[in-house]
């Protein structure tokens, strides 16, 4: 469990660093306050991360008139940004593949138990993965519950919750938050 927490903390630090490097790379006139607001962290934490980036040689500071500073990415900063981005994509693809395999297993179980018409509980990234996993498999995802003006999501019909009828066999929870309370609500 401690390794998981350490990995989670490192990923959060990398995410903040990546966001900071991205923002500095896009606008050298960015302020610490605007960095903090854009990243969604406290001003003091933005200052700490910026100082770490300067200490590591990732960002260079140059004073400009009127007590202001400009921040520039160094070649090492560009390299670190690329490394963190690659790590992010690697972990994202691993998560995607794992989720797709899980949905393939769920859909295969549905097929084996004669559950052919499936509805997804919510419009989300997880729902999109479920839809992709269903391609080429027997069970059919016939709808996704959502409160949107769009009539489809990733090629699947969007159904308003109050218009839900009994013409389905299974609802798969695809809520990204509070999945247990979503399950209780739909039950």
PDB file of C-alpha atoms in Angstrom:
ATOM      1  CA  UNK A   1       0.000   0.000   0.000  1.00  0.00           C
ATOM      2  CA  UNK A   2       2.879   2.380   0.782  1.00  0.00           C
ATOM      3  CA  UNK A   3       4.337   1.789  -2.708  1.00  0.00           C
ATOM      4  CA  UNK A   4       0.952   2.670  -4.242  1.00  0.00           C
ATOM      5  CA  UNK A   5       0.804   5.893  -2.239  1.00  0.00           C
ATOM      6  CA  UNK A   6       4.390   6.768  -3.196  1.00  0.00           C
ATOM      7  CA  UNK A   7       3.591   6.076  -6.883  1.00  0.00           C
ATOM      8  CA  UNK A   8       0.459   8.207  -6.602  1.00  0.00           C
ATOM      9  CA  UNK A   9       2.411  11.071  -4.994  1.00  0.00           C
ATOM     10  CA  UNK A  10       5.102  10.852  -7.683  1.00  0.00           C
ATOM     11  CA  UNK A  11       2.466  10.897 -10.439  1.00  0.00           C
ATOM     12  CA  UNK A  12       0.843  13.957  -8.855  1.00  0.00           C
ATOM     13  CA  UNK A  13       4.240  15.719  -8.638  1.00  0.00           C
ATOM     14  CA  UNK A  14       4.957  14.809 -12.256  1.00  0.00           C
ATOM     15  CA  UNK A  15       1.534  16.097 -13.330  1.00  0.00           C
ATOM     16  CA  UNK A  16       2.063  19.440 -11.581  1.00  0.00           C
ATOM     17  CA  UNK A  17       5.576  19.697 -13.042  1.00  0.00           C
ATOM     18  CA  UNK A  18       4.283  18.853 -16.526  1.00  0.00           C
ATOM     19  CA  UNK A  19       1.504  21.431 -16.234  1.00  0.00           C
ATOM     20  CA  UNK A  20       3.987  24.048 -15.043  1.00  0.00           C
ATOM     21  CA  UNK A  21       6.478  23.299 -17.835  1.00  0.00           C
ATOM     22  CA  UNK A  22       3.670  23.380 -20.397  1.00  0.00           C
ATOM     23  CA  UNK A  23       2.369  26.742 -19.193  1.00  0.00           C
ATOM     24  CA  UNK A  24       5.862  28.282 -19.046  1.00  0.00           C
ATOM     25  CA  UNK A  25       6.582  26.891 -22.519  1.00  0.00           C
ATOM     26  CA  UNK A  26       3.394  28.499 -23.871  1.00  0.00           C
ATOM     27  CA  UNK A  27       3.865  31.911 -22.231  1.00  0.00           C
ATOM     28  CA  UNK A  28       7.102  33.233 -20.752  1.00  0.00           C
ATOM     29  CA  UNK A  29       5.197  36.150 -19.191  1.00  0.00           C
ATOM     30  CA  UNK A  30       3.136  33.852 -16.988  1.00  0.00           C
ATOM     31  CA  UNK A  31       3.015  34.806 -13.296  1.00  0.00           C
ATOM     32  CA  UNK A  32       3.237  32.524 -10.296  1.00  0.00           C
ATOM     33  CA  UNK A  33      -0.327  33.491  -9.428  1.00  0.00           C
ATOM     34  CA  UNK A  34      -1.623  32.585 -12.897  1.00  0.00           C
ATOM     35  CA  UNK A  35       0.349  29.312 -12.778  1.00  0.00           C
ATOM     36  CA  UNK A  36      -1.290  28.451  -9.462  1.00  0.00           C
ATOM     37  CA  UNK A  37      -4.768  29.291 -10.778  1.00  0.00           C
ATOM     38  CA  UNK A  38      -4.306  27.421 -14.045  1.00  0.00           C
ATOM     39  CA  UNK A  39      -2.863  24.293 -12.412  1.00  0.00           C
ATOM     40  CA  UNK A  40      -5.298  24.456  -9.489  1.00  0.00           C
ATOM     41  CA  UNK A  41      -2.772  24.587  -6.671  1.00  0.00           C
ATOM     42  CA  UNK A  42      -1.917  27.063  -3.913  1.00  0.00           C
ATOM     43  CA  UNK A  43       0.344  30.000  -4.770  1.00  0.00           C
ATOM     44  CA  UNK A  44       3.005  28.801  -2.313  1.00  0.00           C
ATOM     45  CA  UNK A  45       3.010  25.354  -3.928  1.00  0.00           C
ATOM     46  CA  UNK A  46       3.374  26.919  -7.384  1.00  0.00           C
ATOM     47  CA  UNK A  47       6.339  28.896  -6.042  1.00  0.00           C
ATOM     48  CA  UNK A  48       7.885  25.684  -4.623  1.00  0.00           C
ATOM     49  CA  UNK A  49       7.494  23.792  -7.910  1.00  0.00           C
ATOM     50  CA  UNK A  50       8.829  26.709  -9.917  1.00  0.00           C
ATOM     51  CA  UNK A  51      11.896  26.948  -7.652  1.00  0.00           C
ATOM     52  CA  UNK A  52      12.477  23.174  -8.014  1.00  0.00           C
ATOM     53  CA  UNK A  53      12.304  23.528 -11.781  1.00  0.00           C
ATOM     54  CA  UNK A  54      14.793  26.406 -11.651  1.00  0.00           C
ATOM     55  CA  UNK A  55      17.097  24.438  -9.302  1.00  0.00           C
ATOM     56  CA  UNK A  56      16.989  21.430 -11.648  1.00  0.00           C
ATOM     57  CA  UNK A  57      17.814  23.653 -14.613  1.00  0.00           C
ATOM     58  CA  UNK A  58      14.438  23.075 -16.299  1.00  0.00           C
ATOM     59  CA  UNK A  59      13.337  26.721 -16.186  1.00  0.00           C
ATOM     60  CA  UNK A  60      15.346  29.918 -16.425  1.00  0.00           C
ATOM     61  CA  UNK A  61      14.187  33.155 -14.779  1.00  0.00           C
ATOM     62  CA  UNK A  62      14.920  36.570 -16.245  1.00  0.00           C
ATOM     63  CA  UNK A  63      13.961  39.812 -14.518  1.00  0.00           C
ATOM     64  CA  UNK A  64      12.142  42.292 -16.703  1.00  0.00           C
ATOM     65  CA  UNK A  65      11.208  45.916 -15.910  1.00  0.00           C
ATOM     66  CA  UNK A  66       8.728  46.787 -13.137  1.00  0.00           C
ATOM     67  CA  UNK A  67       9.723  44.022 -10.707  1.00  0.00           C
ATOM     68  CA  UNK A  68       8.399  41.277 -12.953  1.00  0.00           C
ATOM     69  CA  UNK A  69       9.948  38.045 -14.144  1.00  0.00           C
ATOM     70  CA  UNK A  70       9.882  36.033 -17.340  1.00  0.00           C
ATOM     71  CA  UNK A  71      10.265  32.284 -17.252  1.00  0.00           C
ATOM     72  CA  UNK A  72      11.811  30.238 -20.050  1.00  0.00           C
ATOM     73  CA  UNK A  73      12.111  26.517 -20.592  1.00  0.00           C
ATOM     74  CA  UNK A  74      15.680  25.360 -20.968  1.00  0.00           C
ATOM     75  CA  UNK A  75      16.628  22.532 -23.331  1.00  0.00           C
ATOM     76  CA  UNK A  76      16.688  20.323 -20.235  1.00  0.00           C
ATOM     77  CA  UNK A  77      13.171  21.583 -19.409  1.00  0.00           C
ATOM     78  CA  UNK A  78      11.920  20.591 -22.874  1.00  0.00           C
ATOM     79  CA  UNK A  79      13.512  17.190 -22.413  1.00  0.00           C
ATOM     80  CA  UNK A  80      11.923  16.698 -18.967  1.00  0.00           C
ATOM     81  CA  UNK A  81       8.538  17.772 -20.328  1.00  0.00           C
ATOM     82  CA  UNK A  82       8.855  15.157 -23.095  1.00  0.00           C
ATOM     83  CA  UNK A  83       9.868  12.469 -20.570  1.00  0.00           C
ATOM     84  CA  UNK A  84       6.919  13.180 -18.257  1.00  0.00           C
ATOM     85  CA  UNK A  85       4.533  13.301 -21.221  1.00  0.00           C
ATOM     86  CA  UNK A  86       5.801   9.918 -22.450  1.00  0.00           C
ATOM     87  CA  UNK A  87       5.327   8.439 -18.956  1.00  0.00           C
ATOM     88  CA  UNK A  88       1.812   9.858 -18.819  1.00  0.00           C
ATOM     89  CA  UNK A  89       0.924   8.315 -22.189  1.00  0.00           C
ATOM     90  CA  UNK A  90       2.464   4.989 -21.178  1.00  0.00           C
ATOM     91  CA  UNK A  91       0.412   4.782 -17.982  1.00  0.00           C
ATOM     92  CA  UNK A  92      -2.714   6.002 -19.812  1.00  0.00           C
ATOM     93  CA  UNK A  93      -2.356   3.297 -22.466  1.00  0.00           C
ATOM     94  CA  UNK A  94      -1.804   0.648 -19.795  1.00  0.00           C
ATOM     95  CA  UNK A  95      -4.966   1.800 -18.002  1.00  0.00           C
ATOM     96  CA  UNK A  96      -6.879   1.835 -21.299  1.00  0.00           C
ATOM     97  CA  UNK A  97      -5.771  -1.714 -22.202  1.00  0.00           C
ATOM     98  CA  UNK A  98      -6.631  -3.023 -18.740  1.00  0.00           C
ATOM     99  CA  UNK A  99     -10.075  -1.385 -18.793  1.00  0.00           C
ATOM    100  CA  UNK A 100     -10.751  -2.670 -22.321  1.00  0.00           C
ATOM    101  CA  UNK A 101      -9.854  -6.256 -21.251  1.00  0.00           C
ATOM    102  CA  UNK A 102     -12.117  -5.937 -18.203  1.00  0.00           C
ATOM    103  CA  UNK A 103     -15.025  -4.779 -20.365  1.00  0.00           C
ATOM    104  CA  UNK A 104     -14.385  -7.555 -22.879  1.00  0.00           C
ATOM    105  CA  UNK A 105     -14.614 -10.041 -19.988  1.00  0.00           C
ATOM    106  CA  UNK A 106     -17.822  -8.430 -18.676  1.00  0.00           C
ATOM    107  CA  UNK A 107     -19.383  -8.450 -22.140  1.00  0.00           C
ATOM    108  CA  UNK A 108     -18.359 -12.085 -22.692  1.00  0.00           C
ATOM    109  CA  UNK A 109     -20.024 -12.980 -19.364  1.00  0.00           C
ATOM    110  CA  UNK A 110     -23.144 -11.092 -20.439  1.00  0.00           C
ATOM    111  CA  UNK A 111     -23.193 -13.032 -23.706  1.00  0.00           C
ATOM    112  CA  UNK A 112     -22.761 -16.369 -21.909  1.00  0.00           C
ATOM    113  CA  UNK A 113     -25.722 -15.592 -19.626  1.00  0.00           C
ATOM    114  CA  UNK A 114     -27.923 -14.444 -22.518  1.00  0.00           C
ATOM    115  CA  UNK A 115     -27.759 -10.742 -21.560  1.00  0.00           C
ATOM    116  CA  UNK A 116     -27.655  -9.250 -25.040  1.00  0.00           C
ATOM    117  CA  UNK A 117     -28.866  -5.643 -24.700  1.00  0.00           C
ATOM    118  CA  UNK A 118     -26.747  -3.457 -22.471  1.00  0.00           C
ATOM    119  CA  UNK A 119     -27.040   0.123 -21.270  1.00  0.00           C
ATOM    120  CA  UNK A 120     -24.157   2.112 -19.800  1.00  0.00           C
ATOM    121  CA  UNK A 121     -24.972   4.182 -16.734  1.00  0.00           C
ATOM    122  CA  UNK A 122     -23.152   7.396 -17.615  1.00  0.00           C
ATOM    123  CA  UNK A 123     -21.383   9.274 -20.377  1.00  0.00           C
ATOM    124  CA  UNK A 124     -17.691   9.074 -19.433  1.00  0.00           C
ATOM    125  CA  UNK A 125     -14.272   8.015 -20.640  1.00  0.00           C
ATOM    126  CA  UNK A 126     -15.005   4.591 -19.132  1.00  0.00           C
ATOM    127  CA  UNK A 127     -18.205   4.368 -21.204  1.00  0.00           C
ATOM    128  CA  UNK A 128     -16.180   5.163 -24.298  1.00  0.00           C
ATOM    129  CA  UNK A 129     -13.766   2.334 -23.487  1.00  0.00           C
ATOM    130  CA  UNK A 130     -16.738  -0.027 -22.953  1.00  0.00           C
ATOM    131  CA  UNK A 131     -18.138   0.940 -26.358  1.00  0.00           C
ATOM    132  CA  UNK A 132     -14.776   0.281 -28.012  1.00  0.00           C
ATOM    133  CA  UNK A 133     -14.492  -3.064 -26.209  1.00  0.00           C
ATOM    134  CA  UNK A 134     -17.946  -4.079 -27.463  1.00  0.00           C
ATOM    135  CA  UNK A 135     -16.962  -3.785 -31.117  1.00  0.00           C
ATOM    136  CA  UNK A 136     -17.018  -7.237 -32.665  1.00  0.00           C
ATOM    137  CA  UNK A 137     -18.641  -8.872 -29.637  1.00  0.00           C
ATOM    138  CA  UNK A 138     -22.163 -10.283 -29.456  1.00  0.00           C
ATOM    139  CA  UNK A 139     -23.764  -8.273 -26.671  1.00  0.00           C
ATOM    140  CA  UNK A 140     -24.926  -4.927 -27.943  1.00  0.00           C
ATOM    141  CA  UNK A 141     -24.582  -1.639 -26.101  1.00  0.00           C
ATOM    142  CA  UNK A 142     -27.928  -0.099 -27.026  1.00  0.00           C
ATOM    143  CA  UNK A 143     -27.647   3.118 -25.053  1.00  0.00           C
ATOM    144  CA  UNK A 144     -25.860   5.287 -22.558  1.00  0.00           C
ATOM    145  CA  UNK A 145     -27.683   7.280 -19.902  1.00  0.00           C
ATOM    146  CA  UNK A 146     -26.914  10.962 -20.151  1.00  0.00           C
ATOM    147  CA  UNK A 147     -28.328  14.416 -19.748  1.00  0.00           C
ATOM    148  CA  UNK A 148     -27.134  16.046 -22.935  1.00  0.00           C
ATOM    149  CA  UNK A 149     -28.629  17.594 -26.031  1.00  0.00           C
ATOM    150  CA  UNK A 150     -26.624  15.201 -28.182  1.00  0.00           C
ATOM    151  CA  UNK A 151     -28.503  12.169 -29.441  1.00  0.00           C
ATOM    152  CA  UNK A 152     -25.469   9.880 -29.494  1.00  0.00           C
ATOM    153  CA  UNK A 153     -22.182   9.297 -27.713  1.00  0.00           C
ATOM    154  CA  UNK A 154     -19.435   7.412 -29.567  1.00  0.00           C
ATOM    155  CA  UNK A 155     -22.056   6.039 -31.926  1.00  0.00           C
ATOM    156  CA  UNK A 156     -24.413   4.871 -29.167  1.00  0.00           C
ATOM    157  CA  UNK A 157     -27.847   6.356 -28.460  1.00  0.00           C
ATOM    158  CA  UNK A 158     -28.029   8.716 -25.468  1.00  0.00           C
ATOM    159  CA  UNK A 159     -31.023   8.016 -23.222  1.00  0.00           C
ATOM    160  CA  UNK A 160     -32.282  10.447 -20.612  1.00  0.00           C
ATOM    161  CA  UNK A 161     -32.669   8.698 -17.261  1.00  0.00           C
ATOM    162  CA  UNK A 162     -36.343   9.633 -16.978  1.00  0.00           C
ATOM    163  CA  UNK A 163     -36.954   8.048 -20.420  1.00  0.00           C
ATOM    164  CA  UNK A 164     -35.421   4.706 -19.449  1.00  0.00           C
ATOM    165  CA  UNK A 165     -37.719   1.798 -20.233  1.00  0.00           C
ATOM    166  CA  UNK A 166     -37.401  -1.949 -19.604  1.00  0.00           C
ATOM    167  CA  UNK A 167     -36.050  -2.844 -23.055  1.00  0.00           C
ATOM    168  CA  UNK A 168     -32.594  -3.866 -21.842  1.00  0.00           C
ATOM    169  CA  UNK A 169     -30.988  -6.744 -19.972  1.00  0.00           C
ATOM    170  CA  UNK A 170     -28.127  -5.129 -18.034  1.00  0.00           C
ATOM    171  CA  UNK A 171     -26.874  -1.730 -16.920  1.00  0.00           C
ATOM    172  CA  UNK A 172     -23.103  -1.463 -16.569  1.00  0.00           C
ATOM    173  CA  UNK A 173     -21.954   1.303 -14.232  1.00  0.00           C
ATOM    174  CA  UNK A 174     -19.620   3.657 -16.068  1.00  0.00           C
ATOM    175  CA  UNK A 175     -19.694   6.522 -13.585  1.00  0.00           C
ATOM    176  CA  UNK A 176     -16.242   7.864 -12.778  1.00  0.00           C
ATOM    177  CA  UNK A 177     -17.243   8.990  -9.297  1.00  0.00           C
ATOM    178  CA  UNK A 178     -19.448   7.492  -6.601  1.00  0.00           C
ATOM    179  CA  UNK A 179     -20.121   4.317  -8.563  1.00  0.00           C
ATOM    180  CA  UNK A 180     -21.712   2.631  -5.544  1.00  0.00           C
ATOM    181  CA  UNK A 181     -24.190   5.462  -4.982  1.00  0.00           C
ATOM    182  CA  UNK A 182     -24.890   5.479  -8.737  1.00  0.00           C
ATOM    183  CA  UNK A 183     -25.618   1.750  -8.534  1.00  0.00           C
ATOM    184  CA  UNK A 184     -27.949   2.286  -5.545  1.00  0.00           C
ATOM    185  CA  UNK A 185     -29.745   5.096  -7.385  1.00  0.00           C
ATOM    186  CA  UNK A 186     -30.301   3.035 -10.531  1.00  0.00           C
ATOM    187  CA  UNK A 187     -31.278  -0.097  -8.612  1.00  0.00           C
TER     188      UNK A 187
END
